[in-house]
PDB file of C-alpha atoms in Angstrom:
ATOM      1  CA  PRO A 119      -2.695  -5.206   1.083  1.00 78.00           C
ATOM      2  CA  LEU A 120      -2.443  -7.798   3.831  1.00 87.00           C
ATOM      3  CA  ILE A 121      -4.640  -7.019   6.838  1.00 93.00           C
ATOM      4  CA  ILE A 122      -4.933  -9.474   9.714  1.00 91.00           C
ATOM      5  CA  LYS A 123      -7.818  -9.558  12.161  1.00 93.00           C
ATOM      6  CA  GLY A 124      -6.310  -7.821  15.174  1.00 95.00           C
ATOM      7  CA  SER A 125      -5.265  -4.458  16.486  1.00 95.00           C
ATOM      8  CA  LEU A 126      -3.880  -1.677  14.344  1.00 95.00           C
ATOM      9  CA  ARG A 127      -0.569  -2.101  16.210  1.00 94.00           C
ATOM     10  CA  GLU A 128      -0.453  -5.825  15.309  1.00 95.00           C
ATOM     11  CA  ASN A 129      -1.123  -4.993  11.652  1.00 95.00           C
ATOM     12  CA  LEU A 130       1.483  -2.249  11.476  1.00 95.00           C
ATOM     13  CA  LEU A 131       4.171  -4.384  13.115  1.00 95.00           C
ATOM     14  CA  TYR A 132       3.288  -7.617  11.301  1.00 93.00           C
ATOM     15  CA  GLY A 133       6.498  -9.276  10.104  1.00 90.00           C
ATOM     16  CA  ASN A 134       8.667  -6.646  11.768  1.00 91.00           C
ATOM     17  CA  ASN A 135      11.498  -7.945  13.969  1.00 88.00           C
ATOM     18  CA  LEU A 136      12.684  -4.491  15.007  1.00 90.00           C
ATOM     19  CA  LYS A 137      11.824  -3.009  18.387  1.00 92.00           C
ATOM     20  CA  VAL A 138       9.540  -0.131  17.505  1.00 93.00           C
ATOM     21  CA  LYS A 139       8.105   2.163  20.166  1.00 94.00           C
ATOM     22  CA  ASP A 140       4.444   3.169  20.138  1.00 92.00           C
ATOM     23  CA  LYS A 141       5.526   6.805  19.886  1.00 93.00           C
ATOM     24  CA  GLU A 142       7.209   6.135  16.534  1.00 93.00           C
ATOM     25  CA  VAL A 143       4.215   4.135  15.278  1.00 93.00           C
ATOM     26  CA  LEU A 144       1.769   6.874  16.322  1.00 92.00           C
ATOM     27  CA  LYS A 145       3.875   9.516  14.607  1.00 90.00           C
ATOM     28  CA  LEU A 146       3.565   7.657  11.286  1.00 90.00           C
ATOM     29  CA  VAL A 147      -0.155   6.923  11.776  1.00 91.00           C
ATOM     30  CA  LYS A 148      -0.743  10.644  12.297  1.00 89.00           C
ATOM     31  CA  SER A 149       1.550  11.780   9.469  1.00 86.00           C
ATOM     32  CA  TYR A 150      -0.173   9.420   7.010  1.00 86.00           C
ATOM     33  CA  LYS A 151      -3.606  10.578   8.267  1.00 87.00           C
ATOM     34  CA  LEU A 152      -4.782   6.995   8.622  1.00 87.00           C
ATOM     35  CA  PHE A 153      -7.817   7.848  10.762  1.00 85.00           C
ATOM     36  CA  ILE A 154      -9.661  11.068  11.523  1.00 79.00           C
ATOM     37  CA  ASP A 155      -9.368  10.324  15.257  1.00 71.00           C
ATOM     38  CA  ASP A 156      -5.620   9.684  15.450  1.00 62.00           C
ATOM     39  CA  GLN A 157      -5.582   9.529  19.245  1.00 71.00           C
ATOM     40  CA  ASP A 158      -3.016   7.607  21.259  1.00 69.00           C
ATOM     41  CA  GLU A 159      -5.370   4.649  21.873  1.00 82.00           C
ATOM     42  CA  VAL A 160      -5.894   4.172  18.113  1.00 89.00           C
ATOM     43  CA  LEU A 161      -3.156   1.509  18.121  1.00 91.00           C
ATOM     44  CA  ASP A 162      -5.427  -0.789  20.162  1.00 92.00           C
ATOM     45  CA  LYS A 163      -8.306  -0.350  17.706  1.00 91.00           C
ATOM     46  CA  GLN A 164      -9.439  -3.724  16.303  1.00 94.00           C
ATOM     47  CA  ILE A 165      -9.421  -3.785  12.502  1.00 93.00           C
ATOM     48  CA  THR A 166     -10.143  -6.191   9.661  1.00 92.00           C
ATOM     49  CA  ASN A 167     -10.079  -5.842   5.899  1.00 90.00           C
ATOM     50  CA  LYS A 168     -13.849  -5.294   6.137  1.00 93.00           C
ATOM     51  CA  SER A 169     -13.590  -2.371   8.588  1.00 93.00           C
ATOM     52  CA  LEU A 170     -11.095  -0.410   6.465  1.00 93.00           C
ATOM     53  CA  SER A 171     -11.297   1.330   3.120  1.00 90.00           C
ATOM     54  CA  SER A 172      -8.921   0.203   0.392  1.00 88.00           C
ATOM     55  CA  GLY A 173      -7.077   3.509   0.835  1.00 88.00           C
ATOM     56  CA  GLN A 174      -6.596   2.884   4.564  1.00 91.00           C
ATOM     57  CA  MET A 175      -5.251  -0.582   3.782  1.00 92.00           C
ATOM     58  CA  GLN A 176      -2.725   0.937   1.372  1.00 89.00           C
ATOM     59  CA  LYS A 177      -1.677   3.467   4.009  1.00 91.00           C
ATOM     60  CA  ILE A 178      -1.182   0.623   6.509  1.00 93.00           C
ATOM     61  CA  SER A 179       1.102  -1.071   3.965  1.00 91.00           C
ATOM     62  CA  PHE A 180       3.140   2.116   3.623  1.00 89.00           C
ATOM     63  CA  ILE A 181       3.427   2.574   7.378  1.00 91.00           C
ATOM     64  CA  ARG A 182       4.347  -1.125   7.810  1.00 93.00           C
ATOM     65  CA  ALA A 183       7.067  -0.695   5.191  1.00 90.00           C
ATOM     66  CA  MET A 184       8.438   2.454   6.833  1.00 89.00           C
ATOM     67  CA  LEU A 185       8.505   0.797  10.268  1.00 93.00           C
ATOM     68  CA  SER A 186      10.596  -2.067   8.852  1.00 90.00           C
ATOM     69  CA  ASN A 187      13.349   0.460   8.085  1.00 87.00           C
ATOM     70  CA  PRO A 188      14.011  -0.754   4.523  1.00 85.00           C
ATOM     71  CA  MET A 189      16.961   0.333   2.444  1.00 80.00           C
ATOM     72  CA  VAL A 190      14.963  -0.135  -0.768  1.00 81.00           C
ATOM     73  CA  LEU A 191      11.214   0.243  -1.271  1.00 82.00           C
ATOM     74  CA  ILE A 192       9.622  -1.188  -4.430  1.00 82.00           C
ATOM     75  CA  LEU A 193       6.159   0.134  -5.261  1.00 80.00           C
ATOM     76  CA  ASP A 194       3.827  -1.018  -8.012  1.00 78.00           C
ATOM     77  CA  GLU A 195       0.689   1.110  -8.431  1.00 76.00           C
ATOM     78  CA  SER A 196       0.889   1.490  -4.666  1.00 78.00           C
ATOM     79  CA  THR A 197      -1.349   4.564  -4.460  1.00 79.00           C
ATOM     80  CA  SER A 198      -4.000   3.414  -6.943  1.00 78.00           C
ATOM     81  CA  ASN A 199      -6.754   3.284  -4.286  1.00 78.00           C
ATOM     82  CA  LEU A 200      -5.982   6.686  -2.783  1.00 84.00           C
ATOM     83  CA  ASP A 201      -7.516  10.065  -3.470  1.00 85.00           C
ATOM     84  CA  TYR A 202      -5.337  12.840  -4.873  1.00 85.00           C
ATOM     85  CA  ASP A 203      -4.595  14.472  -1.496  1.00 86.00           C
ATOM     86  CA  SER A 204      -3.572  11.129   0.041  1.00 87.00           C
ATOM     87  CA  ARG A 205      -1.350  10.297  -2.962  1.00 84.00           C
ATOM     88  CA  LYS A 206       0.289  13.699  -2.679  1.00 84.00           C
ATOM     89  CA  LEU A 207       0.792  13.243   1.074  1.00 85.00           C
ATOM     90  CA  ILE A 208       2.382   9.808   0.648  1.00 83.00           C
ATOM     91  CA  ASN A 209       4.636  10.977  -2.182  1.00 81.00           C
ATOM     92  CA  GLU A 210       5.811  13.868   0.019  1.00 82.00           C
ATOM     93  CA  GLN A 211       6.421  11.455   2.910  1.00 81.00           C
ATOM     94  CA  LEU A 212       8.441   9.138   0.667  1.00 78.00           C
ATOM     95  CA  LYS A 213      10.434  11.983  -0.866  1.00 76.00           C
ATOM     96  CA  SER A 214      11.456  13.139   2.621  1.00 79.00           C
ATOM     97  CA  THR A 215      13.132   9.777   3.333  1.00 78.00           C
ATOM     98  CA  LYS A 216      16.596   8.693   2.327  1.00 75.00           C
ATOM     99  CA  LEU A 217      15.285   5.459   0.813  1.00 76.00           C
ATOM    100  CA  THR A 218      16.001   4.056  -2.583  1.00 75.00           C
ATOM    101  CA  ILE A 219      12.515   3.875  -4.080  1.00 76.00           C
ATOM    102  CA  ILE A 220      11.549   1.903  -7.148  1.00 75.00           C
ATOM    103  CA  ASN A 221       8.083   3.017  -8.187  1.00 72.00           C
ATOM    104  CA  SER A 222       6.064   1.531 -11.018  1.00 71.00           C
ATOM    105  CA  THR A 223       3.102   3.814 -11.668  1.00 68.00           C
ATOM    106  CA  HIS A 224       0.879   5.136 -14.402  1.00 63.00           C
ATOM    107  CA  SER A 225       0.636   8.448 -12.512  1.00 64.00           C
ATOM    108  CA  ILE A 226       4.211   9.563 -13.118  1.00 57.00           C
ATOM    109  CA  GLU A 227       3.169  13.224 -13.004  1.00 57.00           C
ATOM    110  CA  GLU A 228       2.390  12.813  -9.295  1.00 58.00           C
ATOM    111  CA  VAL A 229       5.851  11.667  -8.243  1.00 57.00           C
ATOM    112  CA  ASP A 230       9.114  13.523  -8.278  1.00 57.00           C
ATOM    113  CA  TYR A 231      12.167  11.395  -7.552  1.00 50.00           C
ATOM    114  CA  ASP A 232      15.771  12.332  -8.088  1.00 47.00           C
ATOM    115  CA  HIS A 233      16.485   8.996  -9.780  1.00 46.00           C
ATOM    116  CA  HIS A 234      14.096   6.368 -10.957  1.00 46.00           C
ATOM    117  CA  LEU A 235      14.061   3.097 -12.814  1.00 52.00           C
ATOM    118  CA  HIS A 236      11.290   2.633 -15.335  1.00 56.00           C
ATOM    119  CA  ILE A 237      10.843  -0.708 -17.030  1.00 61.00           C
ATOM    120  CA  ASP A 238       8.270  -0.798 -19.794  1.00 65.00           C
ATOM    121  CA  ILE A 239       8.464  -3.901 -21.940  1.00 70.00           C
ATOM    122  CA  LEU A 240       6.719  -3.486 -25.277  1.00 75.00           C
ATOM    123  CA  PRO A 241       4.005  -6.090 -25.936  1.00 80.00           C
ATOM    124  CA  MET A 242       5.981  -7.743 -28.738  1.00 82.00           C
ATOM    125  CA  ALA A 243       8.950  -8.249 -26.358  1.00 79.00           C
ATOM    126  CA  GLN A 244       6.935  -9.480 -23.365  1.00 80.00           C
ATOM    127  CA  SER A 245       7.171 -13.060 -22.115  1.00 83.00           C
ATOM    128  CA  LYS A 246      10.679 -13.425 -23.506  1.00 87.00           C
ATOM    129  CA  GLY A 247      12.563 -13.021 -20.221  1.00 85.00           C
ATOM    130  CA  TYR A 248      13.666  -9.384 -20.602  1.00 83.00           C
ATOM    131  CA  GLY A 249      11.834  -8.153 -17.501  1.00 82.00           C
ATOM    132  CA  ARG A 250      13.202 -11.031 -15.440  1.00 84.00           C
ATOM    133  CA  LYS A 251      16.730 -10.322 -16.668  1.00 85.00           C
ATOM    134  CA  LEU A 252      16.436  -6.606 -15.833  1.00 82.00           C
ATOM    135  CA  ILE A 253      15.204  -7.407 -12.309  1.00 82.00           C
ATOM    136  CA  GLU A 254      17.989 -10.004 -11.838  1.00 84.00           C
ATOM    137  CA  ILE A 255      20.658  -7.481 -12.870  1.00 82.00           C
ATOM    138  CA  PHE A 256      19.149  -4.823 -10.656  1.00 80.00           C
ATOM    139  CA  LEU A 257      18.926  -7.107  -7.606  1.00 80.00           C
ATOM    140  CA  THR A 258      22.480  -8.358  -8.167  1.00 82.00           C
ATOM    141  CA  ARG A 259      23.719  -4.763  -8.192  1.00 78.00           C
ATOM    142  CA  LEU A 260      21.819  -4.011  -4.982  1.00 76.00           C
ATOM    143  CA  GLN A 261      23.344  -7.086  -3.324  1.00 77.00           C
ATOM    144  CA  SER A 262      26.826  -6.007  -4.403  1.00 81.00           C
ATOM    145  CA  LYS A 263      26.223  -2.734  -2.562  1.00 74.00           C
ATOM    146  CA  GLY A 264      25.347  -4.615   0.631  1.00 75.00           C
ATOM    147  CA  ILE A 265      21.580  -4.233   0.407  1.00 71.00           C
ATOM    148  CA  LYS A 266      20.120  -7.355   2.000  1.00 67.00           C
ATOM    149  CA  GLY A 267      16.453  -7.042   1.146  1.00 68.00           C
ATOM    150  CA  VAL A 268      13.843  -5.259  -0.900  1.00 70.00           C
ATOM    151  CA  TYR A 269      10.300  -4.391   0.170  1.00 66.00           C
ATOM    152  CA  LEU A 270       7.795  -4.605  -2.666  1.00 71.00           C
ATOM    153  CA  ILE A 271       4.238  -3.282  -2.655  1.00 69.00           C
ATOM    154  CA  VAL A 272       1.974  -4.312  -5.524  1.00 71.00           C
ATOM    155  CA  SER A 273      -1.662  -3.426  -6.047  1.00 71.00           C
ATOM    156  CA  LYS A 274      -3.875  -6.491  -5.574  1.00 77.00           C
ATOM    157  CA  LYS A 275      -5.543  -5.495  -8.859  1.00 80.00           C
ATOM    158  CA  ASN A 276      -2.316  -6.032 -10.796  1.00 78.00           C
ATOM    159  CA  GLN A 277      -2.323  -9.842 -10.881  1.00 84.00           C
ATOM    160  CA  ASN A 278       0.084  -9.933 -13.842  1.00 81.00           C
ATOM    161  CA  ALA A 279       2.700  -7.990 -11.864  1.00 80.00           C
ATOM    162  CA  ILE A 280       2.149 -10.176  -8.789  1.00 83.00           C
ATOM    163  CA  GLY A 281       2.724 -13.272 -10.914  1.00 84.00           C
ATOM    164  CA  PHE A 282       5.826 -11.734 -12.484  1.00 83.00           C
ATOM    165  CA  TYR A 283       7.346 -10.767  -9.129  1.00 82.00           C
ATOM    166  CA  LYS A 284       6.625 -14.206  -7.658  1.00 84.00           C
ATOM    167  CA  GLN A 285       8.371 -15.822 -10.651  1.00 84.00           C
ATOM    168  CA  THR A 286      11.413 -13.603 -10.080  1.00 82.00           C
ATOM    169  CA  GLY A 287      11.741 -14.734  -6.458  1.00 79.00           C
ATOM    170  CA  PHE A 288       9.681 -12.266  -4.456  1.00 78.00           C
ATOM    171  CA  ASN A 289       7.275 -13.707  -1.898  1.00 73.00           C
ATOM    172  CA  GLU A 290       4.431 -12.500   0.283  1.00 69.00           C
TER     173      GLU A 290
END
């Protein structure tokens, strides 16, 4: 996940054009149990990718996504660096939203969505454009419903997925 050298507030609001109050940001920081000392001044805490665990960085990505008020949230192994309790907490948080969530995970037993899209291209059919075509159809349908953007989270470890999503038009 992208972490800039700066305050927690700057990291959580990075790329966000909405006016978000500190109270709303603090509520999410506390609900996602980002730090043990979730006090009000935590938003001014200076952070870097070296001062955070990989799990904290993933939580920051989730909070950043939630603060951007997306209509659709695309996740790809987004909880891979989290312990079981944190994964459970985040899945509960996501389930309580009214978002459309597209979640690619190998831990399907840990999530419980009403509807989900699962794309699994068999090895013999990979690199033939099927995944790209499925994503194109899906995005076209979302656009036809008035959805203007999609937020995608991909594990840094999954370089193949990152390459695939970049080829299909997603950017960092």
